[in-house]
Coordinates of C-alpha atoms and ligand atoms in Angstrom, one line a residue:
X1 CA 259.6 -60.4 2.0
X2 CA 258.3 -57.7 4.1
X3 CA 254.6 -57.1 3.1
X4 CA 254.1 -54.3 5.5
X5 CA 256.5 -53.0 8.3
X6 CA 256.5 -49.9 10.3
X7 CA 256.3 -47.8 7.3
X8 CA 253.1 -49.3 6.1
X9 CA 251.7 -50.0 9.6
X10 CA 251.3 -46.5 10.5
X11 CA 249.5 -46.0 7.3
X12 CA 247.1 -49.0 8.0
X13 CA 247.5 -52.7 7.3
X14 CA 246.6 -56.0 8.6
X15 CA 248.0 -58.3 11.4
X16 CA 250.4 -60.9 10.3
X17 CA 249.9 -64.2 12.1
X18 CA 252.4 -66.1 10.1
X19 CA 255.9 -65.1 10.0
X20 CA 259.1 -66.4 8.5
X21 CA 262.0 -65.1 10.7
X22 CA 265.7 -65.3 9.5
X23 CA 267.7 -65.9 12.5
X24 CA 271.4 -65.0 12.1
X25 CA 273.1 -65.8 15.6
X26 CA 276.7 -64.7 14.5
X27 CA 279.6 -64.9 16.6
X28 CA 280.7 -64.6 20.4
X29 CA 277.5 -64.1 22.5
X30 CA 275.4 -63.7 19.5
X31 CA 274.0 -67.3 19.5
X32 CA 273.6 -67.3 23.3
X33 CA 271.3 -64.1 23.4
X34 CA 269.5 -64.9 20.1
X35 CA 268.5 -68.4 21.6
X36 CA 266.8 -66.5 24.4
X37 CA 264.9 -64.0 21.9
X38 CA 263.8 -66.9 19.9
X39 CA 262.6 -68.6 23.1
X40 CA 260.4 -65.8 23.9
X41 CA 259.0 -65.4 20.4
X42 CA 258.3 -69.2 20.4
X43 CA 256.3 -68.7 23.7
X44 CA 254.3 -66.0 22.1
X45 CA 253.6 -68.1 19.1
X46 CA 252.6 -71.1 21.0
X47 CA 250.4 -69.1 23.5
X48 CA 248.6 -67.3 20.8
X49 CA 248.5 -69.9 18.0
X50 CA 250.6 -68.0 15.6
X51 CA 252.8 -69.7 12.9
X52 CA 256.3 -68.4 13.4
X53 CA 259.0 -70.3 11.5
X54 CA 262.6 -69.7 12.4
X55 CA 265.5 -70.5 10.0
X56 CA 269.1 -70.1 11.1
X57 CA 271.9 -68.8 8.7
X58 CA 275.4 -68.1 9.1
X59 CA 277.0 -64.5 9.3
X60 CA 280.2 -63.0 10.8
X61 CA 283.7 -64.5 11.4
X62 CA 282.3 -68.0 11.7
X63 CA 280.6 -67.8 8.3
X64 CA 283.9 -66.7 6.8
X65 CA 285.8 -69.5 8.4
X66 CA 283.2 -72.2 7.5
X67 CA 281.7 -70.8 4.2
X68 CA 284.3 -68.6 2.8
X69 CA 282.2 -65.4 3.1
X70 CA 281.1 -63.3 6.2
X71 CA 277.6 -63.1 4.6
X72 CA 277.3 -66.1 2.4
X73 CA 274.9 -66.1 -0.7
X74 CA 272.6 -68.7 1.1
X75 CA 272.2 -66.3 4.0
X76 CA 271.4 -63.4 1.8
X77 CA 268.6 -65.4 -0.1
X78 CA 267.1 -66.5 3.2
X79 CA 267.1 -63.1 4.6
X80 CA 265.5 -61.6 1.5
X81 CA 262.9 -64.3 1.4
X82 CA 261.9 -63.9 5.1
X83 CA 259.4 -61.5 6.9
X84 CA 262.1 -60.3 9.5
X85 CA 265.7 -60.8 10.4
X86 CA 266.8 -61.5 13.8
X87 CA 270.6 -60.9 14.3
X88 CA 272.8 -61.7 17.3
X89 CA 276.3 -59.9 16.8
X90 CA 279.4 -60.6 14.8
X91 CA 283.2 -60.3 15.4
X92 CA 285.9 -61.4 17.7
X93 CA 289.6 -61.1 18.0
X94 CA 290.2 -64.5 16.4
X95 CA 288.9 -62.9 13.1
X96 CA 291.1 -59.8 13.2
X97 CA 293.7 -61.3 10.9
X98 CA 291.2 -62.0 8.1
X99 CA 291.4 -60.1 4.8
X100 CA 289.2 -57.2 4.6
X101 CA 286.3 -58.8 2.6
X102 CA 286.3 -61.8 5.0
X103 CA 286.1 -59.5 8.2
X104 CA 282.9 -60.2 10.1
X105 CA 282.0 -56.4 9.9
X106 CA 281.9 -56.7 6.0
X107 CA 279.1 -59.3 6.6
X108 CA 277.1 -56.9 8.7
X109 CA 277.4 -54.0 6.1
X110 CA 276.4 -56.3 3.4
X111 CA 273.4 -57.5 5.3
X112 CA 272.3 -54.0 6.0
X113 CA 272.9 -52.8 2.5
X114 CA 271.1 -55.8 0.9
X115 CA 268.0 -55.3 3.1
X116 CA 268.0 -51.6 2.4
X117 CA 266.9 -50.5 5.9
X118 CA 267.2 -46.7 6.0
X119 CA 265.9 -45.9 9.5
X120 CA 267.6 -47.2 12.7
X121 CA 265.3 -47.2 15.8
X122 CA 267.0 -47.3 19.2
X123 CA 265.0 -46.9 22.2
X124 CA 266.8 -45.8 25.4
X125 CA 264.7 -46.4 28.6
X126 CA 265.6 -45.9 32.2
X127 CA 264.2 -48.9 34.1
X128 CA 263.6 -47.9 37.6
X129 CA 264.6 -51.2 39.2
X130 CA 268.1 -50.8 37.6
X131 CA 268.5 -47.1 37.6
X132 CA 271.5 -47.5 39.8
X133 CA 273.4 -49.4 37.0
X134 CA 273.7 -46.1 35.0
X135 CA 276.7 -43.8 35.8
X136 CA 274.2 -41.0 35.7
X137 CA 272.4 -40.0 38.8
X138 CA 269.2 -41.9 39.5
X139 CA 266.9 -38.9 39.9
X140 CA 268.3 -37.5 36.6
X141 CA 267.4 -40.4 34.3
X142 CA 264.1 -41.8 36.1
X143 CA 261.3 -41.3 33.5
X144 CA 263.5 -41.3 30.5
X145 CA 262.0 -42.9 27.4
X146 CA 263.9 -41.8 24.3
X147 CA 263.4 -43.2 20.7
X148 CA 266.4 -42.3 18.7
X149 CA 265.8 -42.5 14.8
X150 CA 269.1 -42.5 12.9
X151 CA 269.2 -42.2 9.1
X152 CA 271.2 -45.3 8.2
X153 CA 272.2 -45.3 4.4
X154 CA 273.3 -41.9 3.6
X155 CA 275.6 -39.2 4.7
X156 CA 279.3 -39.5 5.6
X157 CA 279.4 -43.2 5.7
X158 CA 278.2 -44.0 2.1
X159 CA 278.7 -40.8 0.0
X160 CA 281.2 -40.4 -2.7
X161 CA 283.9 -39.3 -3.3
X162 CA 286.0 -40.9 -0.4
X163 CA 289.5 -41.7 -0.4
X164 CA 292.7 -42.3 1.7
X165 CA 295.3 -40.9 -0.8
X166 CA 298.9 -41.7 0.1
X167 CA 300.2 -39.8 -2.9
X168 CA 298.8 -36.5 -1.5
X169 CA 299.1 -37.6 2.2
X170 CA 295.5 -36.8 2.7
X171 CA 292.0 -38.4 3.0
X172 CA 288.5 -37.3 2.4
X173 CA 284.8 -38.3 2.9
X174 CA 281.7 -36.7 1.5
X175 CA 278.5 -35.9 3.5
X176 CA 275.7 -35.8 1.0
X177 CA 272.0 -36.1 1.4
X178 CA 269.1 -35.8 -0.9
X179 CA 265.7 -34.4 0.0
X180 CA 264.1 -37.7 -0.6
X181 CA 266.6 -39.5 1.9
X182 CA 265.8 -37.0 4.5
X183 CA 261.9 -37.0 3.9
X184 CA 261.5 -40.8 4.3
X185 CA 263.3 -41.0 7.5
X186 CA 261.6 -38.0 9.0
X187 CA 258.3 -39.5 8.1
X188 CA 259.2 -42.6 10.0
X189 CA 260.2 -40.4 13.2
X190 CA 257.0 -38.2 13.0
X191 CA 254.8 -41.3 12.7
X192 CA 256.6 -42.8 15.8
X193 CA 256.2 -39.4 17.7
X194 CA 252.4 -39.4 16.9
X195 CA 251.9 -42.7 18.7
X196 CA 254.1 -41.5 21.6
X197 CA 254.5 -38.2 23.6
X198 CA 254.2 -36.2 20.3
X199 CA 257.6 -34.3 20.6
X200 CA 260.3 -34.6 18.1
X201 CA 263.7 -33.0 18.1
X202 CA 265.7 -32.9 14.8
X203 CA 269.4 -32.9 15.5
X204 CA 271.7 -31.3 12.9
X205 CA 274.6 -28.9 12.5
X206 CA 272.8 -26.2 10.4
X207 CA 275.0 -23.4 11.5
X208 CA 277.9 -24.9 9.7
X209 CA 276.9 -27.7 7.3
X210 CA 274.8 -27.3 4.0
X211 CA 273.5 -31.0 4.4
X212 CA 272.1 -29.8 7.8
X213 CA 270.4 -26.8 6.4
X214 CA 268.8 -29.1 3.8
X215 CA 268.0 -31.5 6.6
X216 CA 266.3 -28.7 8.7
X217 CA 264.3 -27.4 5.6
X218 CA 263.0 -30.9 4.8
X219 CA 262.2 -31.9 8.4
X220 CA 260.4 -28.5 8.9
X221 CA 258.3 -29.2 5.6
X222 CA 257.5 -32.8 6.6
X223 CA 256.5 -31.5 10.0
X224 CA 253.5 -29.9 8.3
X225 CA 252.0 -33.4 7.6
X226 CA 251.9 -34.1 11.3
X227 CA 250.4 -31.2 13.0
X228 CA 249.9 -33.0 16.4
X229 CA 253.7 -33.5 16.7
X230 CA 255.8 -30.4 18.1
X231 CA 259.1 -30.0 16.4
X232 CA 262.2 -28.7 17.9
X233 CA 265.6 -28.3 15.9
X234 CA 268.8 -28.7 18.0
X235 CA 272.5 -28.4 17.1
X236 CA 274.3 -31.6 17.7
X237 CA 277.0 -30.2 20.1
X238 CA 274.5 -28.8 22.6
X239 CA 272.1 -31.6 22.1
X240 CA 275.0 -34.0 23.0
X241 CA 275.1 -32.2 26.4
X242 CA 271.5 -31.7 27.0
X243 CA 270.4 -35.2 26.4
X244 CA 272.7 -36.5 29.2
X245 CA 272.0 -33.7 31.5
X246 CA 268.3 -33.7 31.0
X247 CA 267.2 -36.9 29.3
X248 CA 263.6 -37.0 30.4
X249 CA 263.0 -33.8 28.3
X250 CA 263.2 -35.8 25.0
X251 CA 260.8 -38.1 23.3
X252 CA 261.7 -38.9 19.6
X253 CA 265.1 -37.9 18.4
X254 CA 265.7 -37.7 14.7
X255 CA 269.2 -37.3 13.2
X256 CA 271.5 -38.2 10.3
X257 CA 273.9 -41.2 10.2
X258 CA 277.1 -40.0 11.8
X259 CA 275.4 -38.0 14.5
X260 CA 273.0 -40.9 15.2
X261 CA 275.8 -43.3 15.5
X262 CA 277.5 -41.1 18.3
X263 CA 274.3 -40.0 20.1
X264 CA 272.9 -43.4 20.2
X265 CA 275.8 -44.8 22.1
X266 CA 275.7 -41.7 24.3
X267 CA 272.1 -42.3 25.4
X268 CA 272.8 -46.0 25.7
X269 CA 274.5 -45.2 29.1
X270 CA 271.0 -44.3 30.5
X271 CA 269.9 -48.0 30.4
X272 CA 272.8 -49.0 32.6
X273 CA 274.4 -51.8 30.4
X274 CA 275.1 -52.3 26.7
X275 CA 273.4 -55.6 27.0
X276 CA 269.9 -54.0 27.8
X277 CA 269.6 -52.1 24.5
X278 CA 267.5 -53.3 21.5
X279 CA 267.4 -51.9 17.9
X280 CA 265.3 -52.2 14.7
X281 CA 266.4 -51.2 11.3
X282 CA 263.4 -50.6 9.1
X283 CA 262.3 -49.3 5.7
X284 CA 264.0 -51.8 3.5
X285 CA 262.9 -54.9 1.8
X286 CA 263.0 -56.7 5.1
X287 CA 263.4 -55.2 8.5
X288 CA 266.3 -56.2 10.8
X289 CA 266.3 -56.6 14.7
X290 CA 269.4 -56.8 16.7
X291 CA 270.8 -55.9 20.1
X292 CA 273.2 -52.9 20.0
X293 CA 276.0 -54.6 21.6
X294 CA 278.8 -56.5 19.8
X295 CA 280.1 -60.2 20.3
X296 CA 281.3 -59.6 23.7
X297 CA 284.3 -61.9 23.3
X298 CA 285.3 -61.5 27.0
X299 CA 282.2 -63.3 28.2
X300 CA 281.3 -65.5 25.3
X301 CA 280.6 -69.1 26.0
X302 CA 280.1 -68.6 29.7
X303 CA 276.3 -68.4 29.6
X304 CA 276.2 -65.1 31.3
X305 CA 275.4 -62.5 28.6
X306 CA 272.5 -60.2 29.2
X307 CA 269.8 -61.3 26.7
X308 CA 267.4 -58.4 27.3
X309 CA 268.7 -56.4 24.4
X310 CA 268.1 -59.3 22.1
X311 CA 264.7 -60.1 23.7
X312 CA 263.8 -56.3 23.3
X313 CA 264.7 -56.5 19.7
X314 CA 262.3 -59.4 19.3
X315 CA 259.7 -57.2 20.8
X316 CA 260.4 -54.7 18.3
X317 CA 260.0 -57.3 15.7
X318 CA 256.5 -58.2 17.0
X319 CA 255.6 -54.5 16.9
X320 CA 257.0 -53.4 13.5
X321 CA 257.1 -56.6 11.4
X322 CA 254.5 -58.9 12.9
X323 CA 252.2 -55.8 13.8
X324 CA 251.3 -57.4 17.0
X325 CA 251.6 -54.4 19.3
X326 CA 249.8 -56.1 22.4
X327 CA 252.2 -59.1 22.3
X328 CA 255.1 -56.6 21.9
X329 CA 254.0 -54.8 25.0
X330 CA 253.7 -58.0 26.9
X331 CA 257.3 -58.9 26.1
X332 CA 258.4 -55.5 27.3
X333 CA 256.3 -55.7 30.4
X334 CA 257.9 -59.1 31.1
X335 CA 261.3 -57.7 30.8
X336 CA 260.5 -54.9 33.3
X337 CA 258.8 -57.6 35.7
X338 CA 261.8 -59.7 35.6
X339 CA 264.1 -56.8 36.5
X340 CA 261.7 -55.6 39.2
X341 CA 261.7 -59.2 40.7
X342 CA 265.4 -58.8 41.2
X343 CA 266.7 -61.0 38.4
X344 CA 270.0 -59.7 37.0
X345 CA 272.8 -60.9 34.8
X346 CA 276.4 -60.2 36.0
X347 CA 276.6 -56.9 33.9
X348 CA 273.9 -55.4 36.1
X349 CA 275.4 -56.3 39.4
X350 CA 278.5 -54.8 41.3
X351 CA 281.6 -57.2 41.2
X352 CA 280.9 -58.2 44.8
X353 CA 277.5 -59.4 44.0
X354 CA 278.0 -61.2 40.8
X355 CA 277.9 -64.7 42.3
X356 CA 274.1 -64.1 42.7
X357 CA 273.7 -63.4 39.0
X358 CA 271.2 -65.3 36.8
X359 CA 272.4 -66.9 33.6
X360 CA 271.5 -65.8 30.1
X361 CA 269.2 -68.9 30.0
X362 CA 267.5 -68.3 33.4
X363 CA 266.6 -64.8 32.4
X364 CA 265.4 -65.8 29.0
X365 CA 263.2 -68.6 30.5
X366 CA 261.8 -66.3 33.0
X367 CA 260.9 -63.5 30.5
X368 CA 259.2 -66.1 28.2
X369 CA 257.1 -67.4 31.2
X370 CA 256.3 -63.7 32.4
X371 CA 255.4 -63.0 28.7
X372 CA 252.8 -65.6 28.8
X373 CA 251.5 -64.5 32.1
X374 CA 251.2 -60.9 30.7
X375 CA 249.3 -62.3 27.6
X376 CA 247.0 -64.3 29.9
X377 CA 246.3 -61.3 32.1
X378 CA 245.6 -59.0 29.0
X379 CA 243.2 -61.7 27.7
X380 CA 241.4 -61.9 30.9
X381 CA 241.0 -58.0 31.2
X382 CA 239.8 -57.7 27.7
X383 CA 237.3 -60.5 28.4
X384 CA 235.7 -58.5 31.2
Ligands
LIG1 P1 280.9 -55.3 22.8 O1 279.6 -54.7 22.7 O2 281.0 -56.6 22.2 O3 281.3 -55.4 24.3 C1 281.6 -54.2 25.1 C2 281.6 -54.6 26.6 O4 280.2 -54.8 26.9 C3 282.3 -55.9 27.0 O5 282.8 -55.7 28.3 C4 281.2 -56.9 26.9 O6 281.3 -58.1 27.9 C5 280.0 -56.1 27.4 N1 278.7 -56.7 26.8 C6 278.3 -56.7 25.4 N2 277.2 -57.2 25.3 C7 276.8 -57.7 26.5 C8 275.7 -58.5 27.0 N3 274.9 -58.9 26.2 N4 275.7 -58.9 28.2 C9 276.7 -58.5 29.1 N5 277.8 -57.7 28.7 C10 277.8 -57.4 27.4 O7 282.0 -54.4 22.0 P2 283.5 -54.5 21.8 O8 284.3 -55.3 22.9 O9 284.0 -53.3 21.3 O10 283.5 -55.6 20.4 C11 283.7 -56.9 20.4 C12 283.5 -57.4 19.0 O11 282.0 -57.1 18.6 C13 284.3 -56.6 18.0 O12 284.8 -57.7 17.0 C14 283.4 -55.8 17.2 O13 283.8 -55.4 16.0 C15 282.1 -56.4 17.4 N6 280.9 -55.5 17.2 C16 279.9 -56.1 16.5 C17 278.7 -55.4 16.7 C18 277.5 -56.0 15.8 O14 277.6 -57.2 15.5 N7 276.6 -55.3 15.7 C19 278.5 -54.2 17.3 C20 279.6 -53.7 18.0 C21 280.8 -54.4 18.0

């Protein structure tokens, strides 16, 4: 169980050197990228003398086929008994004919629901060495480092009543938020902003929606607890335009579930490839770490998937669940160094140059080595 994740970390706590990590590789490229994330975590543990234990469990379409459930009870128990969960991805066309309760996505929702994580953190960083991979102009994105904080358990996706009503030929969903739901995710965002550039923009639709008006009131109230952080409110429609035309202006972005779903995919183009993006879902019983991409069935089994999103998720695990910020920094520095050295998976290369691409495993191994080098260099500097 999570003794003290980000929520407690920012309120103080102790460093955890022992960690039980539930690994859910899932379907498609999930096992390929997760293997590399585990490789990097093992390298950190080995170098620093930490006791990280990894236990694999099934999830997704493969779990449905082999165990009769996309999130079998034994996986649930293992996740709930762990300190952190590392997930690959689920899904694939071969599972499209399964019944609704056996669909891979049902397993993912069951996992998120059982962990109870209410804050989804998605960084969007423009790495200089791959800035040309983004469809946005290089000079526009350079320097971008956004942390998107999306509320994950409320709003339109979960509120009742909801229905698709054949008799009346209509359908409806409900957007509902309580003050408590807004407060808890706002605190996570403000705490993150305190440790970054101290700027927070809260995105809503307060000119139209009552839930957004409540959102704005509560966020404004929570802001008084964080006087060092400047707060700006933005309407979702204009923000969607501004974040892509002027992304360097933003630091932490806080928003509700639906807006966050859409905006975090929008900001993902800044990084240049879906394979680059990590995420953390925190605040529940156990925190969950996963790359934002899906199972990429078109490239699964070829050993060419980009593992950086998964490895970046492992870095977030080190930072928020293991509370090892130096080690997390070293993994992130290793990612940057690998890219700077010219290593690229195929998704980061133009079609004509893809023959030069490194494999998933080559990138994973190199990042593991560079992480250890970064750890050694940190230790040498702190010894001076
Ligand atoms: P996807 O993210 O799997 O793939 C979209 C495109 O990005 C593909 O061209 C793919 O090759 C590429 N891509 C994705 N990850 C990559 C990586 N690590 N390296 C290089 N290229 C990568 O999205 P999709 O094709 O819409 O969905 C495929 C399956 O994944 C579906 O079954 C969907 O439901 C599922 N899915 C799962 C999750 C999840 O597990 N969290 C998220 C999204 C989609």
